[in-house]
Short mmCIF file of C-alpha atoms and ligand atoms in Angstrom, two decimals:
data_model
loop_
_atom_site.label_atom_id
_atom_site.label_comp_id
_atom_site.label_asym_id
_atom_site.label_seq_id
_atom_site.Cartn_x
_atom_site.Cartn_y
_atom_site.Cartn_z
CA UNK A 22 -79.05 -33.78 -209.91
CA UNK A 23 -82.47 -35.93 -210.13
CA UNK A 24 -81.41 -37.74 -206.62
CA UNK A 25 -80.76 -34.11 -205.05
CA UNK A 26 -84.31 -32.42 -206.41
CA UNK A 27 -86.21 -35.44 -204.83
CA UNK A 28 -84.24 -34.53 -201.20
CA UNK A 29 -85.22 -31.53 -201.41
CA UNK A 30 -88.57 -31.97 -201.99
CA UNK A 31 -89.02 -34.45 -199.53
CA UNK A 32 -87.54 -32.21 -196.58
CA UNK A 33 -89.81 -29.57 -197.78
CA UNK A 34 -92.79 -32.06 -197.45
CA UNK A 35 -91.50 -32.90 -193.87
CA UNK A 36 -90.97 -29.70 -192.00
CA UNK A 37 -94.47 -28.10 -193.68
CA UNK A 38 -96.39 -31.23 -192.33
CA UNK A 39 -94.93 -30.22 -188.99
CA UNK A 40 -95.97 -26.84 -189.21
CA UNK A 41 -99.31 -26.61 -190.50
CA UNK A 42 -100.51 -29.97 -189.22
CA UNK A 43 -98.82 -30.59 -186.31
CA UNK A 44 -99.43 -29.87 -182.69
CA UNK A 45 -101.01 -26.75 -180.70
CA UNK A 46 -99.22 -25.42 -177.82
CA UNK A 47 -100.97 -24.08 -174.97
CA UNK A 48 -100.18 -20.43 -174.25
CA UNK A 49 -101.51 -17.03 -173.20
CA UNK A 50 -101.04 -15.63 -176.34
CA UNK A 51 -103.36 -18.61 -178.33
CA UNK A 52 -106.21 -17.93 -180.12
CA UNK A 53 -108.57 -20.93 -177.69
CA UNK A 54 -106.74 -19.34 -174.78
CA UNK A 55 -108.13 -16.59 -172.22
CA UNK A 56 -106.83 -15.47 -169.17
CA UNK A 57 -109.60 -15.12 -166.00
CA UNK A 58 -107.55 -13.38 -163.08
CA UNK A 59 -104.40 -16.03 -162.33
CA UNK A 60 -106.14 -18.96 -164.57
CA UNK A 61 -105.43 -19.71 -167.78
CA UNK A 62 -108.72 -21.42 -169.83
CA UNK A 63 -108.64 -23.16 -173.24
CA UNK A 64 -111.23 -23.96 -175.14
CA UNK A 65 -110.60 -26.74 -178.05
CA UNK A 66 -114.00 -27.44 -179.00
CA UNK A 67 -113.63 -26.73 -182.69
CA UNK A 68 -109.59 -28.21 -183.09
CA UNK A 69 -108.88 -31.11 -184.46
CA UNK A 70 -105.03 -30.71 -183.92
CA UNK A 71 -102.92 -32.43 -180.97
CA UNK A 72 -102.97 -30.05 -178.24
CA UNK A 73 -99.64 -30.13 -176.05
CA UNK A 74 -99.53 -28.35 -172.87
CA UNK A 75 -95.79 -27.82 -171.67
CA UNK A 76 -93.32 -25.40 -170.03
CA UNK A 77 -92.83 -23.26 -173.31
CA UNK A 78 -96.07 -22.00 -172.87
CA UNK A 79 -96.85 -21.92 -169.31
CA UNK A 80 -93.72 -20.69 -167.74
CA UNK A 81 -95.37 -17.83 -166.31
CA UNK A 82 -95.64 -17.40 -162.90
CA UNK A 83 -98.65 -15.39 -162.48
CA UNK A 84 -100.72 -18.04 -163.88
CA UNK A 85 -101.82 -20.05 -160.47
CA UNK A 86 -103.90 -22.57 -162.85
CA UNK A 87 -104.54 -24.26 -166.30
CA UNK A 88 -107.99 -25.41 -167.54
CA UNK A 89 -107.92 -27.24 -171.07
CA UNK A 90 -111.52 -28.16 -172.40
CA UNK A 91 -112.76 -30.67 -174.98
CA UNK A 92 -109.58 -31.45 -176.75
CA UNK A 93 -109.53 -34.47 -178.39
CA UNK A 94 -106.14 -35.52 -177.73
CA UNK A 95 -103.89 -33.99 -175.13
CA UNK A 96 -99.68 -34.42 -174.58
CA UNK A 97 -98.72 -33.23 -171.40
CA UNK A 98 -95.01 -32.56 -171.11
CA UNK A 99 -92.80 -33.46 -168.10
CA UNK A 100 -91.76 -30.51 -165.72
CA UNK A 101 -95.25 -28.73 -166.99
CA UNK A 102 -95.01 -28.19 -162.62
CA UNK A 103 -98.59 -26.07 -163.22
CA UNK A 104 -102.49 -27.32 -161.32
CA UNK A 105 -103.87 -28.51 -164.43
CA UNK A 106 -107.19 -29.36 -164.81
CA UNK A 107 -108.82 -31.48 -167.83
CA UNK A 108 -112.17 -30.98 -169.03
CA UNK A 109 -114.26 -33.67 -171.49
CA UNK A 110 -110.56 -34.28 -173.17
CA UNK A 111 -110.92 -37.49 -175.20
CA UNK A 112 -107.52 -38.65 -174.49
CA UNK A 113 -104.80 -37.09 -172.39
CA UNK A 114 -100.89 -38.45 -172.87
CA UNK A 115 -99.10 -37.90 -169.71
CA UNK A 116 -95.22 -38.13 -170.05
CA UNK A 117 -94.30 -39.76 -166.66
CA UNK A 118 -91.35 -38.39 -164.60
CA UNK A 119 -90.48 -38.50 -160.98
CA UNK A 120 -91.61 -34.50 -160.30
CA UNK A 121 -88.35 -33.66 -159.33
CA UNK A 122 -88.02 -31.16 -161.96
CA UNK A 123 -90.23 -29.04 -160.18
CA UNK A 124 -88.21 -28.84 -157.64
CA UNK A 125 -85.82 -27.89 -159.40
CA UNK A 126 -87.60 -24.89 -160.92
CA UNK A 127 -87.69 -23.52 -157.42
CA UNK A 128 -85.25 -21.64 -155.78
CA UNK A 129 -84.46 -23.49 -152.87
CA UNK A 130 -81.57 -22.70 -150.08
CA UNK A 131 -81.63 -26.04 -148.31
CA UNK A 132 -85.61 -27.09 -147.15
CA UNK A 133 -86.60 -23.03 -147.80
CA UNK A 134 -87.95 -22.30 -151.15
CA UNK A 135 -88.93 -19.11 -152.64
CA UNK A 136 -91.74 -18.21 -154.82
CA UNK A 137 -94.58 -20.63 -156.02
CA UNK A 138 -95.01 -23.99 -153.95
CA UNK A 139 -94.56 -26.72 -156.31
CA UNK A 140 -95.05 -29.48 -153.52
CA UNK A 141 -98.80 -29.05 -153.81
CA UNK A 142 -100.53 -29.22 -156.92
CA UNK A 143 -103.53 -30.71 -157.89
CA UNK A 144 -104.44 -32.44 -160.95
CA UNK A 145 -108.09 -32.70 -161.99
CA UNK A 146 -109.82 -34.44 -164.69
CA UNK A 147 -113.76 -34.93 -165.51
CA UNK A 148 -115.00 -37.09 -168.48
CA UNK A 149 -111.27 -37.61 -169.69
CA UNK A 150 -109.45 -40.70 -170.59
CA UNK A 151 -106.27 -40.99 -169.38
CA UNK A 152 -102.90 -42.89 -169.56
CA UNK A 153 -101.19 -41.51 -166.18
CA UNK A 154 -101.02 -38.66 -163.81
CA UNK A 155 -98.34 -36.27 -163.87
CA UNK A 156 -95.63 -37.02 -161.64
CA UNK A 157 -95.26 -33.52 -159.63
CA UNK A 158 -99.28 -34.17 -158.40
CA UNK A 159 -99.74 -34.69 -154.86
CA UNK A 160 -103.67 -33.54 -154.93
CA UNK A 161 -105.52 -35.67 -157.29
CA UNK A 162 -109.60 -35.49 -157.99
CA UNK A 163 -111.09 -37.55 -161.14
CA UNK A 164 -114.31 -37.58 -161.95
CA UNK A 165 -116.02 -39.88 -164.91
CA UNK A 166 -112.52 -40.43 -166.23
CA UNK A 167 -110.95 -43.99 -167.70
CA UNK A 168 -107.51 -43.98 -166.37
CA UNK A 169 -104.70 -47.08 -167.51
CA UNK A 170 -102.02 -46.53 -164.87
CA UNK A 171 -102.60 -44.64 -161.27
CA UNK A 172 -99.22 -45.22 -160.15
CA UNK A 173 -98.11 -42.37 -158.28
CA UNK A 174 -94.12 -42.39 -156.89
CA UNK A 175 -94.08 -39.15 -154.63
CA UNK A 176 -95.95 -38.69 -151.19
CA UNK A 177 -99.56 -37.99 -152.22
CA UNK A 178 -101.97 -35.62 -149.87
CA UNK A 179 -105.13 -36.27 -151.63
CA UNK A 180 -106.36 -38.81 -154.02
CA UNK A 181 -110.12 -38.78 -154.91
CA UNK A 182 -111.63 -40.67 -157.30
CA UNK A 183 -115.55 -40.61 -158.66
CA UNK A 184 -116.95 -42.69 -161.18
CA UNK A 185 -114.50 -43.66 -162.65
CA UNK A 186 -112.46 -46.93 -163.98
CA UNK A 187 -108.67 -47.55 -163.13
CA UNK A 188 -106.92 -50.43 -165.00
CA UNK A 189 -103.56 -49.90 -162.25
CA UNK A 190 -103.56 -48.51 -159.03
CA UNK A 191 -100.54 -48.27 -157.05
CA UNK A 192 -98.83 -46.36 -154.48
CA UNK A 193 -95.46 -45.63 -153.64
CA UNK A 194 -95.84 -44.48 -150.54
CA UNK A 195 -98.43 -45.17 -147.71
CA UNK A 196 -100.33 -42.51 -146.99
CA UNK A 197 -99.21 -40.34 -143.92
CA UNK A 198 -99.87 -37.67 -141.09
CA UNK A 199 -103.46 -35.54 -142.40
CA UNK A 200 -103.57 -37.49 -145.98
CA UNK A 201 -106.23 -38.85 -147.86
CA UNK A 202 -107.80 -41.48 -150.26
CA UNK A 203 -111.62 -41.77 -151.21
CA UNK A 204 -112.50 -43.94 -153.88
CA UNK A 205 -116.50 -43.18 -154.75
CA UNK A 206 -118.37 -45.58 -157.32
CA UNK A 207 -115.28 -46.57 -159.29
CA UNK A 208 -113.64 -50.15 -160.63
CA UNK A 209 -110.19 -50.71 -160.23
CA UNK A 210 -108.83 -53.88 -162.08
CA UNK A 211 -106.15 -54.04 -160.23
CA UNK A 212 -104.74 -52.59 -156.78
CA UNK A 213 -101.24 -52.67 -156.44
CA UNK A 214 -100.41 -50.70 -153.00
CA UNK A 215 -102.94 -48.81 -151.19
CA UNK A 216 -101.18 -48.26 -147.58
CA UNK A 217 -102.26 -46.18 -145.06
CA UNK A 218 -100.07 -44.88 -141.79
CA UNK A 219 -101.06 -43.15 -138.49
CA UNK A 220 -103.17 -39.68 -138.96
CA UNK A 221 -104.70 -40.73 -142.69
CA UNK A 222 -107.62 -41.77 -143.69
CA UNK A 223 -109.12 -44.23 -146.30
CA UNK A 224 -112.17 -44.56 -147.56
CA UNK A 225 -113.72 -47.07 -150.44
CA UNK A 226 -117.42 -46.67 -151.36
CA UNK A 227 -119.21 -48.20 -153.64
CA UNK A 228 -116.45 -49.20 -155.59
CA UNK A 229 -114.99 -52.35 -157.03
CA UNK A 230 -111.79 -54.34 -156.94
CA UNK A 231 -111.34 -56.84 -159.67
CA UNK A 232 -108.06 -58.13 -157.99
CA UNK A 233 -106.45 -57.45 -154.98
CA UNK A 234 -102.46 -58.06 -154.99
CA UNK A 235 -100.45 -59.43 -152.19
CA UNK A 236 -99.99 -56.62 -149.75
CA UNK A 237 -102.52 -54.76 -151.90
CA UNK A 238 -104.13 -52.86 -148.58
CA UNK A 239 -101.70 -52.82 -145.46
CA UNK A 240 -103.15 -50.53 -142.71
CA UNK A 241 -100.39 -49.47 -140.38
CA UNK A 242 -102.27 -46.94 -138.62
CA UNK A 243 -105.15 -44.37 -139.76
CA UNK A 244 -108.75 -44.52 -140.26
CA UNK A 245 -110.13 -47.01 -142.91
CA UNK A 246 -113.68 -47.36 -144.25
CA UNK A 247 -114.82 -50.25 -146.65
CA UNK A 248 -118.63 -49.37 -147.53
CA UNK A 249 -121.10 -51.40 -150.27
CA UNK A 250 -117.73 -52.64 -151.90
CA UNK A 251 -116.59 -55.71 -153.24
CA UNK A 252 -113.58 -57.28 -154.06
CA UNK A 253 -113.62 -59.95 -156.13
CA UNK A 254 -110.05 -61.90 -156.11
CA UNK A 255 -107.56 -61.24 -153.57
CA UNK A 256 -104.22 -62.97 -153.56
CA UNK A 257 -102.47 -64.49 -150.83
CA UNK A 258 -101.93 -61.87 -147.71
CA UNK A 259 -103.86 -58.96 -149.81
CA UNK A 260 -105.51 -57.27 -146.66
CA UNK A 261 -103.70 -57.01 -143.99
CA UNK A 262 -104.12 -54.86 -140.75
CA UNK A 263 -101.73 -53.25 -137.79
CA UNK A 264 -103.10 -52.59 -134.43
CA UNK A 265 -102.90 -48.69 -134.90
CA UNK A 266 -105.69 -48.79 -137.38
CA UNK A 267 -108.98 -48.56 -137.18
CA UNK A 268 -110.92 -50.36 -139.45
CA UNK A 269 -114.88 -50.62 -140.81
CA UNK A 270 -116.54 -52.86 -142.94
CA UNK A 271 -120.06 -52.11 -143.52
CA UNK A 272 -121.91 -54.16 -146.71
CA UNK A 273 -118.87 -55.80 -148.19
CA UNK A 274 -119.39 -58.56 -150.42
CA UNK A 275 -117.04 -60.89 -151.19
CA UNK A 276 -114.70 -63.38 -149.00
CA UNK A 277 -111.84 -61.65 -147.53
CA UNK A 278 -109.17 -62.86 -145.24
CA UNK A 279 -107.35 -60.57 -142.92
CA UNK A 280 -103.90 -60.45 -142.13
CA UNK A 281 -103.16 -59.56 -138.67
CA UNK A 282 -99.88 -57.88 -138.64
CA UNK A 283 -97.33 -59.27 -135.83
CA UNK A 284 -97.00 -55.80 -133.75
CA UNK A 285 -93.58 -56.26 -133.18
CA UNK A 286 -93.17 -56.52 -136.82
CA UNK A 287 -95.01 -53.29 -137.59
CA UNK A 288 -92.37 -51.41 -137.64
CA UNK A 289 -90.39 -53.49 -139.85
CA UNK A 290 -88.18 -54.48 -137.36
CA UNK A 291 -87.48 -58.04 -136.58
CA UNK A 292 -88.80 -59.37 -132.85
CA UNK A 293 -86.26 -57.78 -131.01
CA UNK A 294 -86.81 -59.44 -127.48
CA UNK A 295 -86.06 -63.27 -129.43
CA UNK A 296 -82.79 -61.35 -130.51
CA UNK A 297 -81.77 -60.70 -127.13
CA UNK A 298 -82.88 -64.24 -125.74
CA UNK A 299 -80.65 -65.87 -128.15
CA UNK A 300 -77.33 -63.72 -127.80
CA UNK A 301 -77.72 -64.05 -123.75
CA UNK A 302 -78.08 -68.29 -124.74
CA UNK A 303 -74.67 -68.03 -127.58
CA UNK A 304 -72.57 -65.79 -125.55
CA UNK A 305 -72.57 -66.93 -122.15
CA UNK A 306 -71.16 -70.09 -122.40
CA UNK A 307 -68.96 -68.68 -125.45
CA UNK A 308 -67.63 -66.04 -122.52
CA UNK A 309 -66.79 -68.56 -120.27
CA UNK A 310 -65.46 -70.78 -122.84
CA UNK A 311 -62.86 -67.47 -123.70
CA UNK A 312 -62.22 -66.72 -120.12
CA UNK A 313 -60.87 -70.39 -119.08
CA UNK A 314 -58.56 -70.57 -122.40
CA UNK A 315 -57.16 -66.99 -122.00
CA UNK A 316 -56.50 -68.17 -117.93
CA UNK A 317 -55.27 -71.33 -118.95
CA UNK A 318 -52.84 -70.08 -121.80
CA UNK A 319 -51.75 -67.44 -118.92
CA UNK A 320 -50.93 -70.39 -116.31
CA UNK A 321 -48.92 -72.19 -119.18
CA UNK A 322 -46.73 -69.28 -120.22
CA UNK A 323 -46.21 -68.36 -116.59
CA UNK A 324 -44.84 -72.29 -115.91
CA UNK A 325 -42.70 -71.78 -118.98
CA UNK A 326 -41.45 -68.77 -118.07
CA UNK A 327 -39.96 -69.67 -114.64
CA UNK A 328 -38.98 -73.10 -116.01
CA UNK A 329 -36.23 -71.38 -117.78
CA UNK A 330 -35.60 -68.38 -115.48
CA UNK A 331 -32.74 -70.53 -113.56
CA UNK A 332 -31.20 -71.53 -116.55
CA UNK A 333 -27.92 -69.58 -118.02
CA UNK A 334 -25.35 -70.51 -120.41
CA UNK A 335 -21.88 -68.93 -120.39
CA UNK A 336 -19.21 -68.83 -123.02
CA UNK A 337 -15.10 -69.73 -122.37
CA UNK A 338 -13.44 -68.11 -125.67
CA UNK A 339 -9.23 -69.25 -125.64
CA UNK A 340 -6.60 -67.33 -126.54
CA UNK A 341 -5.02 -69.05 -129.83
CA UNK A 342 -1.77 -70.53 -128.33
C1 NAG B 2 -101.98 -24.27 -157.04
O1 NAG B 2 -103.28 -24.02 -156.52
C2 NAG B 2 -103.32 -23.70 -155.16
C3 NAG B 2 -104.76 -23.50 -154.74
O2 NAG B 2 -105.65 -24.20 -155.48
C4 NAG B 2 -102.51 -22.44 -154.89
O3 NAG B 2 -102.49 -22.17 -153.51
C5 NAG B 2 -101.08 -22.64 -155.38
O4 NAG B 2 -100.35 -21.45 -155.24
C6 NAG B 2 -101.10 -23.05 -156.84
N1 NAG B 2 -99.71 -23.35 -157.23
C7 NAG B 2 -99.10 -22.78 -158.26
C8 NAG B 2 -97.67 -23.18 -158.48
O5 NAG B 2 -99.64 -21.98 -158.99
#
């Protein structure tokens, strides 16, 4: 009976330290939360509590935007598929998914989709810390923010970044047709992939890299602008440049060596015309080396062939006598 009191009492413990202590959700109905036409702002100045911004609370489609301010600490769930912007939060917890939920939130009949657009949304911080950025972004703007991991898996249209310091930054993607990367007065510790195609444009000013990776910058096209930036370690092939970019350099300190990419490589395609050279060289003589055995087994079979035509055998069979 003892054992079964103590249970009890411990369960009890449990699910009241969840309740009273335990996390805020963002929602229209809150007490820090206001609605100002199609935005939703939150206030946490005075909260102590975890604030956690996810789909129960949000799942309202007349609300175009959500602005949290001055939390202390932050969860954003996955699928939150919302522009979010963070205001002097001390520390934000993104959970990191591949944004395909949003997707999936739409109602899509093959490449239509009804209702809100979910393949643009911005995410902006100022004076936040940060672990990642939500996976559904494709416009991002930081400003004064510490961020561990920039590593952003779908096709990004804007990416700024302002004072700021980034531990990781990597792209998944280059950056295509009309998109966009400014880095303004930041450190990065270390960059990962920043690739640009034809039609974008890059731009680093100001701005630090502690180490750039092999392959770290790969123009294949666009407009790029290093200005008053420095990189400090770059590993083997870290820059390297395609004849469809433009590039300037304008008070860069630092030693950097540039990669010219082969042209014919560009397109990731091996040098096609050294294919070609070396099948006509292998399958000539292999052609003619076919054609004389196929005559010569013909000649052979055709000898063989009259070389028995002449011959017959016949058969007497005798009565038994
Ligand atoms: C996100 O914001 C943009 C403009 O800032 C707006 O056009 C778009 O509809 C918003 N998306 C959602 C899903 O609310």
């Amino acid at each position: 009976m003892k054992v079964w009191h103590v249970v009890v009492v411990v369960v009890w413990c449990v699910c009241g330290g969840a309740v009273t202590g335990g996390v805020k959700e963002v929602a229209i109905g809150a007490s820090e939360c206001q609605m100002k036409n199609t935005e939703l702002h939150c206030d946490y100045t005075d909260v102590e509590q975890t604030v956690r911004v996810s789909t129960v609370g949000v799942n309202d489609p007349t609300i175009t935007r959500v602005v949290l301010s001055n939390a202390r600490q932050l969860e954003v769930s996955v699928a939150v598929c919302i522009n979010l912007t963070l205001q002097a939060v001390t520390q934000a917890q993104v959970a990191v998914d591949e944004g395909q939920e949003c997707r999936e939130r739409q109602s899509c009949v093959g490449d239509q989709c009804e209702g809100n657009n979910y393949d643009s949304l911005e995410f902006s911080a100022t004076n936040t810390g940060l672990d990642h950025i939500p996976g559904w972004a494709t416009k991002i703007h930081l400003d004064h923010c510490r961020a561990t991991s920039l590593a952003l898996k779908n096709h990004i249209q804007s990416l700024y970044v302002a004072n700021s310091d980034i531990k990781v930054l990597d792209l998944a993607n280059p950056l295509d047709e009309g998109s966009s990367a400014k880095l303004v007065s930041t450190n990065i510790h270390t960059l990962q992939r920043l690739h640009t195609g034809p039609g974008s444009r890059l731009e680093l000013r100001q701005s630090t890299i502690d180490v750039l990776a092999s392959q770290g910058l790969v123009f294949n096209g666009g407009h790029v602008e290093l200005v008053s930036s420095a990189v400090v370690t770059v590993m083997d092939k870290g820059l390297a440049l395609g004849s469809r970019a433009t590039f300037h350099i304008r008070g860069f300190s630092g030693h950097i060596q540039i990669h010219v990419l082969d042209n014919n490589n560009e397109g990731g395609c091996k040098n096609s015309d050294d294919i070609y050279f070396w099948l006509f060289i292998v399958l000539v003589p292999l052609m003619t080396i076919i054609l004389a055995a196929l005559i010569l087994v013909e000649c052979v079979r055709k000898r063989r062939r009259s070389r028995y035509l002449g011959q017959s055998h016949s058969y007497v069979f005798h009565k038994p006598t």
